[in-house]
Amino acid sequence: SNKRLFLAVFAAVLGNFNFGFSLVYASSAIPQLTTIDNPNLRMNTLIASWFGSMFTLGAAAGGISAMVLNDMIGRKLSIMVSAVPSTVGYLLMGSAQAVWMLLLGRFLTGFAGGMTAASIPVYVSEISHPKVRGTLGSCPQITAVFGALALYALGLVLPWRWLAVAGEVPALIMLILLCFMPDSPRYLIAKGRGEQALKSLAWLRGSGSDYMTEYYQIEESVSMQARITWAELGTPFYYKPILISVVMRFLQQMTGITPILVYLEPIFNMSKVILPGQYDATIVGAVRLVSVLIAASLMDKAGRRILLFTSGFLMFLSMLVLCLYTLYTSCPAHNVNLTAIPSGLIAAQEPGSPLQTASPNLVTLIPLISTMVIIFGYAMGWGPITWLLMSEILPLGARGVASGLCVGVSWITAFILTQVFMTVVETYGLFAPFAFFCVICVINLIFTGAAVPETRGRSLEEIENYFRTGRTFSINHRSC
């Protein structure tokens, strides 16, 4: 009931808004940069593909750097520091006079995104009350989707330079607001700053709440942990939650969500969907927004595991339908221009092309509907819940390092998949990657049933006790 908690979460997740904005910045910038008059800025297909994927390399580097910063300077300061590479990156792109400035700016905004991706979920989880942690834990995903929608909307009216200027605004607002927000009580206790932790908890919970009981629970949990040694990493208390988090982030990207979003328009054109390209991003963004809002409302009601099962099953079915559709219709292997950019598809959209002369057929709606179900399923479960679980189950002593490792693994996987996707399509046809993604969805379902614990309604201390004992969430509170 304390509104200050929601203010702190809002201030933090502005970094995710900036993340969503930056991730899809290339979708609006590339079409303009491939036809620009300035030869120093004009991009060919190869440079455009690097401009699109450079964000993932930066995000991987930013996630790895967060491994150190999260435990060195704290979660809140790590989020605030991310505003620096973000602002510099957008300044470089907005004032670019050469392609290298665009590529470097894209890398820096990705670096900032990787830092926030590793820090914000941990910060939100550690300051949230257990009864609303699920809902608040989905806020990073929701605001990232809003950031992407904002980019798509502004891209209809603003040129690429002004889009870069607009990208600086969320990070600067976040930086100002976080100056007035408290740091994580768990981090402060771990650093021996108990008095500041008590003030932080009182600010977040309200002076009239029973925050002292929660303070002693956190203190007891922290006191049971010391500096991690290599030998301790071999104990189930550490390696199980770390392994679960890393594998979930790996499997999340292996579903192919990043290349599907990046190459959405070529996929639609190759599968002969009769759909104007300018509506693709709007449809996908709307579906993503609806699904993450549904997931947020169900997170603390249905539980994490049931949403993961539902998400994985929806993605499996839609991937299977897409695989069969592309296998038994005319979507053969052929030379595909690496683009989600209109300039690379003009030939396919001109009057007289096969796409335009084909009679409208309801069957061609199958890939569109299937893709929408993929996006819906992902954003309802495997999108937000992997972030939430990572922040919930990682032990405090390894949370900063392990969260950075998870983000690094996630974005390196995304970069590799995005680079090889079109090569596979050119060689084997469109059905091949979807057949692979379909198998991954089955593995996701098996992994969820075998390894993922249900954390709904549990405090972080109870979750840590589950991995410490291997049997129960219940903990014995010491007398105060």
Short mmCIF file of N, CA and C in Angstrom, two decimals, residues 2-168:
data_model
loop_
_atom_site.label_atom_id
_atom_site.label_comp_id
_atom_site.label_asym_id
_atom_site.label_seq_id
_atom_site.Cartn_x
_atom_site.Cartn_y
_atom_site.Cartn_z
N ASN A 2 2.17 1.12 0.14
CA ASN A 2 3.04 2.29 0.17
C ASN A 2 3.40 2.70 -1.26
N LYS A 3 2.96 3.88 -1.66
CA LYS A 3 3.15 4.32 -3.04
C LYS A 3 4.62 4.60 -3.36
N ARG A 4 5.44 4.79 -2.34
CA ARG A 4 6.84 5.07 -2.61
C ARG A 4 7.53 3.90 -3.29
N LEU A 5 7.12 2.68 -2.94
CA LEU A 5 7.69 1.49 -3.57
C LEU A 5 7.46 1.54 -5.08
N PHE A 6 6.25 1.91 -5.49
CA PHE A 6 5.92 1.94 -6.91
C PHE A 6 6.66 3.08 -7.62
N LEU A 7 6.92 4.16 -6.91
CA LEU A 7 7.69 5.25 -7.48
C LEU A 7 9.13 4.80 -7.74
N ALA A 8 9.70 4.07 -6.78
CA ALA A 8 11.07 3.57 -6.95
C ALA A 8 11.16 2.61 -8.13
N VAL A 9 10.16 1.73 -8.25
CA VAL A 9 10.14 0.78 -9.37
C VAL A 9 10.01 1.54 -10.69
N PHE A 10 9.12 2.54 -10.73
CA PHE A 10 8.94 3.32 -11.96
C PHE A 10 10.24 3.99 -12.38
N ALA A 11 10.94 4.59 -11.40
CA ALA A 11 12.20 5.26 -11.72
C ALA A 11 13.21 4.29 -12.32
N ALA A 12 13.26 3.08 -11.77
CA ALA A 12 14.23 2.10 -12.24
C ALA A 12 13.88 1.58 -13.64
N VAL A 13 12.61 1.25 -13.86
CA VAL A 13 12.24 0.59 -15.13
C VAL A 13 12.20 1.57 -16.30
N LEU A 14 12.42 2.86 -16.06
CA LEU A 14 12.64 3.77 -17.18
C LEU A 14 13.86 3.33 -17.98
N GLY A 15 14.79 2.66 -17.30
CA GLY A 15 15.94 2.10 -18.01
C GLY A 15 15.52 1.02 -18.99
N ASN A 16 14.48 0.25 -18.65
CA ASN A 16 13.96 -0.76 -19.58
C ASN A 16 13.20 -0.12 -20.73
N PHE A 17 12.52 1.00 -20.46
CA PHE A 17 11.89 1.75 -21.55
C PHE A 17 12.94 2.15 -22.56
N ASN A 18 14.06 2.67 -22.08
CA ASN A 18 15.15 3.06 -22.95
C ASN A 18 15.73 1.85 -23.68
N PHE A 19 15.77 0.70 -22.98
CA PHE A 19 16.25 -0.55 -23.57
C PHE A 19 15.37 -0.95 -24.76
N GLY A 20 14.05 -0.95 -24.57
CA GLY A 20 13.14 -1.31 -25.65
C GLY A 20 13.24 -0.35 -26.82
N PHE A 21 13.37 0.93 -26.53
CA PHE A 21 13.52 1.96 -27.56
C PHE A 21 14.79 1.72 -28.37
N SER A 22 15.89 1.45 -27.66
CA SER A 22 17.18 1.27 -28.34
C SER A 22 17.23 -0.01 -29.15
N LEU A 23 16.61 -1.07 -28.65
CA LEU A 23 16.65 -2.36 -29.33
C LEU A 23 16.09 -2.27 -30.74
N VAL A 24 14.98 -1.55 -30.92
CA VAL A 24 14.33 -1.50 -32.23
C VAL A 24 14.64 -0.20 -32.98
N TYR A 25 15.58 0.58 -32.48
CA TYR A 25 15.95 1.83 -33.16
C TYR A 25 16.34 1.58 -34.61
N ALA A 26 17.04 0.48 -34.85
CA ALA A 26 17.52 0.18 -36.20
C ALA A 26 16.38 -0.04 -37.18
N SER A 27 15.24 -0.52 -36.70
CA SER A 27 14.13 -0.81 -37.61
C SER A 27 13.62 0.44 -38.31
N SER A 28 13.71 1.60 -37.64
CA SER A 28 13.30 2.85 -38.27
C SER A 28 14.46 3.56 -38.95
N ALA A 29 15.68 3.37 -38.43
CA ALA A 29 16.83 4.10 -38.96
C ALA A 29 17.38 3.49 -40.24
N ILE A 30 17.41 2.16 -40.32
CA ILE A 30 18.05 1.51 -41.46
C ILE A 30 17.40 1.86 -42.80
N PRO A 31 16.06 1.86 -42.92
CA PRO A 31 15.48 2.23 -44.21
C PRO A 31 15.92 3.61 -44.70
N GLN A 32 16.09 4.55 -43.77
CA GLN A 32 16.53 5.89 -44.15
C GLN A 32 18.00 5.92 -44.49
N LEU A 33 18.80 5.15 -43.76
CA LEU A 33 20.25 5.16 -43.96
C LEU A 33 20.68 4.40 -45.21
N THR A 34 19.84 3.53 -45.73
CA THR A 34 20.19 2.81 -46.95
C THR A 34 19.89 3.63 -48.21
N THR A 35 19.15 4.70 -48.04
CA THR A 35 18.80 5.55 -49.20
C THR A 35 19.27 6.99 -49.01
N ILE A 36 20.05 7.26 -47.98
CA ILE A 36 20.49 8.62 -47.69
C ILE A 36 21.45 9.12 -48.78
N ASP A 37 21.44 10.42 -49.07
CA ASP A 37 22.28 11.00 -50.12
C ASP A 37 23.75 11.05 -49.71
N ASN A 38 24.02 11.20 -48.42
CA ASN A 38 25.40 11.31 -47.93
C ASN A 38 26.12 9.98 -48.09
N PRO A 39 27.15 9.90 -48.95
CA PRO A 39 27.85 8.62 -49.15
C PRO A 39 28.60 8.14 -47.91
N ASN A 40 28.95 9.07 -47.01
CA ASN A 40 29.67 8.68 -45.80
C ASN A 40 28.77 7.96 -44.79
N LEU A 41 27.46 8.09 -44.97
CA LEU A 41 26.51 7.47 -44.05
C LEU A 41 25.68 6.37 -44.70
N ARG A 42 25.71 6.32 -46.03
CA ARG A 42 24.87 5.34 -46.72
C ARG A 42 25.33 3.92 -46.40
N MET A 43 24.36 3.05 -46.10
CA MET A 43 24.65 1.67 -45.70
C MET A 43 24.26 0.70 -46.81
N ASN A 44 25.16 -0.27 -47.04
CA ASN A 44 24.77 -1.41 -47.87
C ASN A 44 24.20 -2.50 -46.97
N THR A 45 23.86 -3.64 -47.55
CA THR A 45 23.22 -4.71 -46.78
C THR A 45 24.11 -5.20 -45.65
N LEU A 46 25.41 -5.37 -45.93
CA LEU A 46 26.32 -5.89 -44.91
C LEU A 46 26.42 -4.94 -43.72
N ILE A 47 26.64 -3.65 -43.99
CA ILE A 47 26.75 -2.68 -42.90
C ILE A 47 25.44 -2.56 -42.15
N ALA A 48 24.33 -2.61 -42.87
CA ALA A 48 23.03 -2.52 -42.22
C ALA A 48 22.80 -3.69 -41.27
N SER A 49 23.27 -4.89 -41.66
CA SER A 49 23.10 -6.05 -40.78
C SER A 49 23.94 -5.91 -39.51
N TRP A 50 25.14 -5.33 -39.66
CA TRP A 50 25.97 -5.09 -38.48
C TRP A 50 25.38 -3.99 -37.61
N PHE A 51 24.81 -2.99 -38.23
CA PHE A 51 24.16 -1.93 -37.46
C PHE A 51 23.00 -2.49 -36.65
N GLY A 52 22.28 -3.44 -37.22
CA GLY A 52 21.17 -4.04 -36.49
C GLY A 52 21.63 -4.95 -35.37
N SER A 53 22.70 -5.71 -35.60
CA SER A 53 23.13 -6.71 -34.60
C SER A 53 24.15 -6.18 -33.61
N MET A 54 24.72 -4.99 -33.88
CA MET A 54 25.73 -4.43 -32.97
C MET A 54 25.17 -4.21 -31.57
N PHE A 55 23.88 -3.96 -31.48
CA PHE A 55 23.25 -3.75 -30.17
C PHE A 55 23.42 -4.99 -29.29
N THR A 56 23.28 -6.19 -29.88
CA THR A 56 23.38 -7.41 -29.07
C THR A 56 24.80 -7.62 -28.56
N LEU A 57 25.80 -7.24 -29.35
CA LEU A 57 27.19 -7.34 -28.88
C LEU A 57 27.42 -6.40 -27.70
N GLY A 58 26.91 -5.17 -27.84
CA GLY A 58 27.04 -4.22 -26.74
C GLY A 58 26.30 -4.69 -25.50
N ALA A 59 25.12 -5.28 -25.69
CA ALA A 59 24.34 -5.77 -24.55
C ALA A 59 25.07 -6.89 -23.83
N ALA A 60 25.75 -7.77 -24.58
CA ALA A 60 26.52 -8.84 -23.96
C ALA A 60 27.66 -8.25 -23.12
N ALA A 61 28.36 -7.26 -23.67
CA ALA A 61 29.45 -6.62 -22.93
C ALA A 61 28.92 -5.89 -21.70
N GLY A 62 27.79 -5.22 -21.84
CA GLY A 62 27.21 -4.51 -20.70
C GLY A 62 26.75 -5.46 -19.62
N GLY A 63 26.20 -6.60 -20.01
CA GLY A 63 25.78 -7.59 -19.01
C GLY A 63 26.94 -8.14 -18.23
N ILE A 64 28.05 -8.38 -18.94
CA ILE A 64 29.25 -8.90 -18.26
C ILE A 64 29.83 -7.85 -17.32
N SER A 65 29.83 -6.57 -17.73
CA SER A 65 30.35 -5.52 -16.85
C SER A 65 29.48 -5.38 -15.60
N ALA A 66 28.19 -5.64 -15.75
CA ALA A 66 27.29 -5.55 -14.59
C ALA A 66 27.61 -6.62 -13.56
N MET A 67 28.27 -7.71 -13.98
CA MET A 67 28.68 -8.74 -13.02
C MET A 67 29.54 -8.13 -11.91
N VAL A 68 30.40 -7.18 -12.31
CA VAL A 68 31.30 -6.54 -11.34
C VAL A 68 30.61 -5.37 -10.64
N LEU A 69 29.93 -4.53 -11.44
CA LEU A 69 29.37 -3.30 -10.89
C LEU A 69 28.23 -3.56 -9.90
N ASN A 70 27.42 -4.58 -10.14
CA ASN A 70 26.29 -4.84 -9.24
C ASN A 70 26.73 -5.06 -7.80
N ASP A 71 27.84 -5.77 -7.61
CA ASP A 71 28.32 -6.04 -6.26
C ASP A 71 29.32 -4.99 -5.78
N MET A 72 29.89 -4.24 -6.70
CA MET A 72 30.90 -3.25 -6.31
C MET A 72 30.26 -1.94 -5.88
N ILE A 73 29.34 -1.41 -6.68
CA ILE A 73 28.75 -0.11 -6.37
C ILE A 73 27.26 -0.19 -6.07
N GLY A 74 26.68 -1.36 -6.20
CA GLY A 74 25.27 -1.53 -5.87
C GLY A 74 24.37 -1.52 -7.09
N ARG A 75 23.14 -2.02 -6.89
CA ARG A 75 22.20 -2.14 -8.00
C ARG A 75 21.77 -0.77 -8.52
N LYS A 76 21.42 0.15 -7.61
CA LYS A 76 20.91 1.45 -8.03
C LYS A 76 21.95 2.25 -8.80
N LEU A 77 23.17 2.30 -8.30
CA LEU A 77 24.22 3.05 -8.98
C LEU A 77 24.57 2.43 -10.32
N SER A 78 24.50 1.10 -10.41
CA SER A 78 24.76 0.44 -11.69
C SER A 78 23.75 0.88 -12.74
N ILE A 79 22.48 0.97 -12.32
CA ILE A 79 21.44 1.44 -13.24
C ILE A 79 21.71 2.89 -13.65
N MET A 80 22.11 3.72 -12.69
CA MET A 80 22.38 5.12 -12.99
C MET A 80 23.57 5.28 -13.93
N VAL A 81 24.61 4.48 -13.73
CA VAL A 81 25.79 4.55 -14.59
C VAL A 81 25.45 4.22 -16.04
N SER A 82 24.44 3.36 -16.24
CA SER A 82 24.07 2.98 -17.61
C SER A 82 23.59 4.17 -18.44
N ALA A 83 23.18 5.25 -17.77
CA ALA A 83 22.73 6.43 -18.51
C ALA A 83 23.88 7.08 -19.28
N VAL A 84 25.11 6.86 -18.83
CA VAL A 84 26.27 7.48 -19.50
C VAL A 84 26.50 6.91 -20.90
N PRO A 85 26.71 5.57 -21.04
CA PRO A 85 26.89 5.05 -22.41
C PRO A 85 25.66 5.24 -23.29
N SER A 86 24.47 5.22 -22.68
CA SER A 86 23.26 5.44 -23.46
C SER A 86 23.23 6.84 -24.07
N THR A 87 23.50 7.84 -23.24
CA THR A 87 23.48 9.22 -23.71
C THR A 87 24.58 9.48 -24.74
N VAL A 88 25.79 8.98 -24.46
CA VAL A 88 26.90 9.16 -25.40
C VAL A 88 26.60 8.47 -26.73
N GLY A 89 26.03 7.26 -26.65
CA GLY A 89 25.70 6.52 -27.86
C GLY A 89 24.70 7.26 -28.74
N TYR A 90 23.66 7.80 -28.13
CA TYR A 90 22.67 8.54 -28.91
C TYR A 90 23.23 9.86 -29.44
N LEU A 91 24.13 10.49 -28.69
CA LEU A 91 24.79 11.70 -29.19
C LEU A 91 25.61 11.39 -30.43
N LEU A 92 26.32 10.26 -30.40
CA LEU A 92 27.12 9.86 -31.56
C LEU A 92 26.24 9.60 -32.78
N MET A 93 25.12 8.90 -32.57
CA MET A 93 24.25 8.60 -33.70
C MET A 93 23.53 9.84 -34.20
N GLY A 94 23.10 10.69 -33.27
CA GLY A 94 22.39 11.89 -33.68
C GLY A 94 23.25 12.89 -34.43
N SER A 95 24.56 12.88 -34.15
CA SER A 95 25.47 13.82 -34.81
C SER A 95 26.41 13.13 -35.79
N ALA A 96 26.10 11.89 -36.17
CA ALA A 96 27.00 11.06 -36.97
C ALA A 96 27.33 11.71 -38.32
N GLN A 97 28.63 11.67 -38.66
CA GLN A 97 29.11 12.11 -39.96
C GLN A 97 29.76 10.97 -40.74
N ALA A 98 29.84 9.80 -40.10
CA ALA A 98 30.44 8.63 -40.73
C ALA A 98 29.78 7.38 -40.15
N VAL A 99 29.91 6.27 -40.89
CA VAL A 99 29.27 5.03 -40.47
C VAL A 99 29.81 4.52 -39.14
N TRP A 100 31.13 4.73 -38.91
CA TRP A 100 31.71 4.21 -37.66
C TRP A 100 31.06 4.86 -36.44
N MET A 101 30.62 6.10 -36.56
CA MET A 101 29.95 6.76 -35.44
C MET A 101 28.59 6.11 -35.17
N LEU A 102 27.92 5.70 -36.23
CA LEU A 102 26.64 5.00 -36.07
C LEU A 102 26.84 3.65 -35.41
N LEU A 103 27.85 2.91 -35.84
CA LEU A 103 28.10 1.58 -35.28
C LEU A 103 28.53 1.68 -33.82
N LEU A 104 29.41 2.64 -33.51
CA LEU A 104 29.86 2.82 -32.13
C LEU A 104 28.69 3.27 -31.25
N GLY A 105 27.87 4.17 -31.76
CA GLY A 105 26.71 4.60 -30.98
C GLY A 105 25.75 3.45 -30.71
N ARG A 106 25.57 2.62 -31.71
CA ARG A 106 24.70 1.44 -31.54
C ARG A 106 25.27 0.50 -30.48
N PHE A 107 26.59 0.30 -30.50
CA PHE A 107 27.24 -0.57 -29.51
C PHE A 107 27.07 0.00 -28.09
N LEU A 108 27.24 1.31 -27.95
CA LEU A 108 27.15 1.93 -26.62
C LEU A 108 25.72 1.86 -26.07
N THR A 109 24.72 2.07 -26.92
CA THR A 109 23.35 1.95 -26.43
C THR A 109 23.04 0.50 -26.06
N GLY A 110 23.64 -0.45 -26.78
CA GLY A 110 23.50 -1.85 -26.40
C GLY A 110 24.19 -2.14 -25.09
N PHE A 111 25.37 -1.53 -24.89
CA PHE A 111 26.11 -1.70 -23.63
C PHE A 111 25.25 -1.23 -22.46
N ALA A 112 24.61 -0.06 -22.62
CA ALA A 112 23.73 0.45 -21.57
C ALA A 112 22.55 -0.49 -21.35
N GLY A 113 22.00 -1.03 -22.44
CA GLY A 113 20.89 -1.97 -22.31
C GLY A 113 21.28 -3.23 -21.58
N GLY A 114 22.48 -3.73 -21.82
CA GLY A 114 22.95 -4.92 -21.11
C GLY A 114 23.12 -4.66 -19.62
N MET A 115 23.61 -3.48 -19.27
CA MET A 115 23.76 -3.12 -17.86
C MET A 115 22.41 -3.06 -17.16
N THR A 116 21.45 -2.40 -17.79
CA THR A 116 20.13 -2.29 -17.15
C THR A 116 19.43 -3.64 -17.09
N ALA A 117 19.64 -4.47 -18.11
CA ALA A 117 19.01 -5.78 -18.12
C ALA A 117 19.51 -6.66 -16.99
N ALA A 118 20.76 -6.46 -16.58
CA ALA A 118 21.32 -7.26 -15.49
C ALA A 118 21.05 -6.65 -14.12
N SER A 119 20.80 -5.36 -14.06
CA SER A 119 20.69 -4.68 -12.76
C SER A 119 19.25 -4.41 -12.34
N ILE A 120 18.39 -3.98 -13.27
CA ILE A 120 17.05 -3.56 -12.90
C ILE A 120 16.21 -4.70 -12.32
N PRO A 121 16.18 -5.91 -12.93
CA PRO A 121 15.38 -6.98 -12.32
C PRO A 121 15.81 -7.30 -10.90
N VAL A 122 17.12 -7.27 -10.64
CA VAL A 122 17.61 -7.55 -9.29
C VAL A 122 17.18 -6.46 -8.32
N TYR A 123 17.32 -5.20 -8.74
CA TYR A 123 16.92 -4.09 -7.88
C TYR A 123 15.43 -4.13 -7.56
N VAL A 124 14.60 -4.33 -8.59
CA VAL A 124 13.15 -4.38 -8.39
C VAL A 124 12.77 -5.54 -7.49
N SER A 125 13.39 -6.70 -7.68
CA SER A 125 13.08 -7.86 -6.85
C SER A 125 13.45 -7.63 -5.39
N GLU A 126 14.59 -7.00 -5.15
CA GLU A 126 15.07 -6.83 -3.78
C GLU A 126 14.34 -5.75 -3.01
N ILE A 127 13.73 -4.79 -3.68
CA ILE A 127 12.99 -3.75 -2.97
C ILE A 127 11.50 -4.06 -2.87
N SER A 128 11.02 -5.07 -3.62
CA SER A 128 9.58 -5.35 -3.68
C SER A 128 9.11 -6.19 -2.51
N HIS A 129 7.86 -5.98 -2.13
CA HIS A 129 7.21 -6.84 -1.14
C HIS A 129 6.85 -8.15 -1.81
N PRO A 130 6.97 -9.31 -1.09
CA PRO A 130 6.69 -10.62 -1.72
C PRO A 130 5.33 -10.71 -2.40
N LYS A 131 4.31 -10.02 -1.85
CA LYS A 131 2.96 -10.15 -2.40
C LYS A 131 2.78 -9.44 -3.74
N VAL A 132 3.67 -8.52 -4.06
CA VAL A 132 3.55 -7.81 -5.34
C VAL A 132 4.82 -7.96 -6.18
N ARG A 133 5.74 -8.85 -5.75
CA ARG A 133 6.99 -8.98 -6.49
C ARG A 133 6.76 -9.52 -7.89
N GLY A 134 5.81 -10.42 -8.04
CA GLY A 134 5.53 -10.96 -9.36
C GLY A 134 5.04 -9.88 -10.32
N THR A 135 4.08 -9.09 -9.85
CA THR A 135 3.54 -8.02 -10.69
C THR A 135 4.60 -6.97 -11.00
N LEU A 136 5.31 -6.52 -9.97
CA LEU A 136 6.36 -5.52 -10.20
C LEU A 136 7.51 -6.10 -11.00
N GLY A 137 7.76 -7.41 -10.83
CA GLY A 137 8.84 -8.04 -11.58
C GLY A 137 8.58 -8.11 -13.06
N SER A 138 7.33 -8.00 -13.47
CA SER A 138 7.01 -7.99 -14.90
C SER A 138 7.08 -6.58 -15.49
N CYS A 139 7.24 -5.57 -14.64
CA CYS A 139 7.30 -4.19 -15.13
C CYS A 139 8.46 -3.92 -16.08
N PRO A 140 9.66 -4.49 -15.85
CA PRO A 140 10.73 -4.27 -16.83
C PRO A 140 10.35 -4.71 -18.23
N GLN A 141 9.69 -5.85 -18.35
CA GLN A 141 9.27 -6.33 -19.67
C GLN A 141 8.20 -5.42 -20.28
N ILE A 142 7.25 -4.98 -19.44
CA ILE A 142 6.17 -4.13 -19.93
C ILE A 142 6.73 -2.80 -20.44
N THR A 143 7.61 -2.18 -19.66
CA THR A 143 8.15 -0.88 -20.08
C THR A 143 9.06 -1.01 -21.29
N ALA A 144 9.74 -2.16 -21.43
CA ALA A 144 10.54 -2.38 -22.64
C ALA A 144 9.64 -2.43 -23.87
N VAL A 145 8.48 -3.06 -23.75
CA VAL A 145 7.52 -3.12 -24.86
C VAL A 145 6.99 -1.71 -25.16
N PHE A 146 6.69 -0.94 -24.11
CA PHE A 146 6.25 0.43 -24.32
C PHE A 146 7.34 1.25 -25.03
N GLY A 147 8.60 1.01 -24.66
CA GLY A 147 9.70 1.71 -25.33
C GLY A 147 9.76 1.39 -26.81
N ALA A 148 9.56 0.11 -27.15
CA ALA A 148 9.56 -0.28 -28.56
C ALA A 148 8.39 0.37 -29.31
N LEU A 149 7.21 0.38 -28.68
CA LEU A 149 6.05 1.01 -29.30
C LEU A 149 6.28 2.52 -29.51
N ALA A 150 6.93 3.15 -28.54
CA ALA A 150 7.22 4.58 -28.67
C ALA A 150 8.13 4.83 -29.87
N LEU A 151 9.12 3.95 -30.07
CA LEU A 151 10.01 4.09 -31.22
C LEU A 151 9.25 3.95 -32.52
N TYR A 152 8.39 2.92 -32.60
CA TYR A 152 7.63 2.70 -33.82
C TYR A 152 6.74 3.91 -34.13
N ALA A 153 6.10 4.46 -33.09
CA ALA A 153 5.21 5.60 -33.30
C ALA A 153 5.98 6.85 -33.72
N LEU A 154 7.09 7.14 -33.03
CA LEU A 154 7.88 8.32 -33.37
C LEU A 154 8.55 8.17 -34.73
N GLY A 155 8.85 6.90 -35.09
CA GLY A 155 9.50 6.66 -36.38
C GLY A 155 8.63 7.01 -37.56
N LEU A 156 7.33 7.13 -37.35
CA LEU A 156 6.43 7.52 -38.44
C LEU A 156 6.52 9.01 -38.76
N VAL A 157 7.02 9.80 -37.79
CA VAL A 157 7.01 11.25 -37.98
C VAL A 157 8.40 11.89 -37.84
N LEU A 158 9.36 11.18 -37.24
CA LEU A 158 10.67 11.77 -37.01
C LEU A 158 11.75 11.09 -37.85
N PRO A 159 12.72 11.86 -38.36
CA PRO A 159 13.87 11.25 -39.03
C PRO A 159 14.80 10.60 -38.02
N TRP A 160 15.77 9.83 -38.51
CA TRP A 160 16.60 9.01 -37.62
C TRP A 160 17.42 9.85 -36.66
N ARG A 161 17.87 11.03 -37.06
CA ARG A 161 18.66 11.86 -36.13
C ARG A 161 17.82 12.31 -34.94
N TRP A 162 16.59 12.73 -35.20
CA TRP A 162 15.72 13.19 -34.11
C TRP A 162 15.25 12.02 -33.24
N LEU A 163 15.18 10.84 -33.83
CA LEU A 163 14.90 9.65 -33.01
C LEU A 163 16.02 9.42 -32.00
N ALA A 164 17.25 9.66 -32.41
CA ALA A 164 18.38 9.53 -31.50
C ALA A 164 18.30 10.56 -30.37
N VAL A 165 17.89 11.78 -30.71
CA VAL A 165 17.72 12.81 -29.69
C VAL A 165 16.64 12.39 -28.70
N ALA A 166 15.53 11.86 -29.22
CA ALA A 166 14.45 11.41 -28.34
C ALA A 166 14.90 10.27 -27.44
N GLY A 167 15.83 9.45 -27.92
CA GLY A 167 16.30 8.32 -27.12
C GLY A 167 17.07 8.73 -25.87
N GLU A 168 17.55 9.96 -25.83
CA GLU A 168 18.30 10.42 -24.66
C GLU A 168 17.38 10.77 -23.49
#
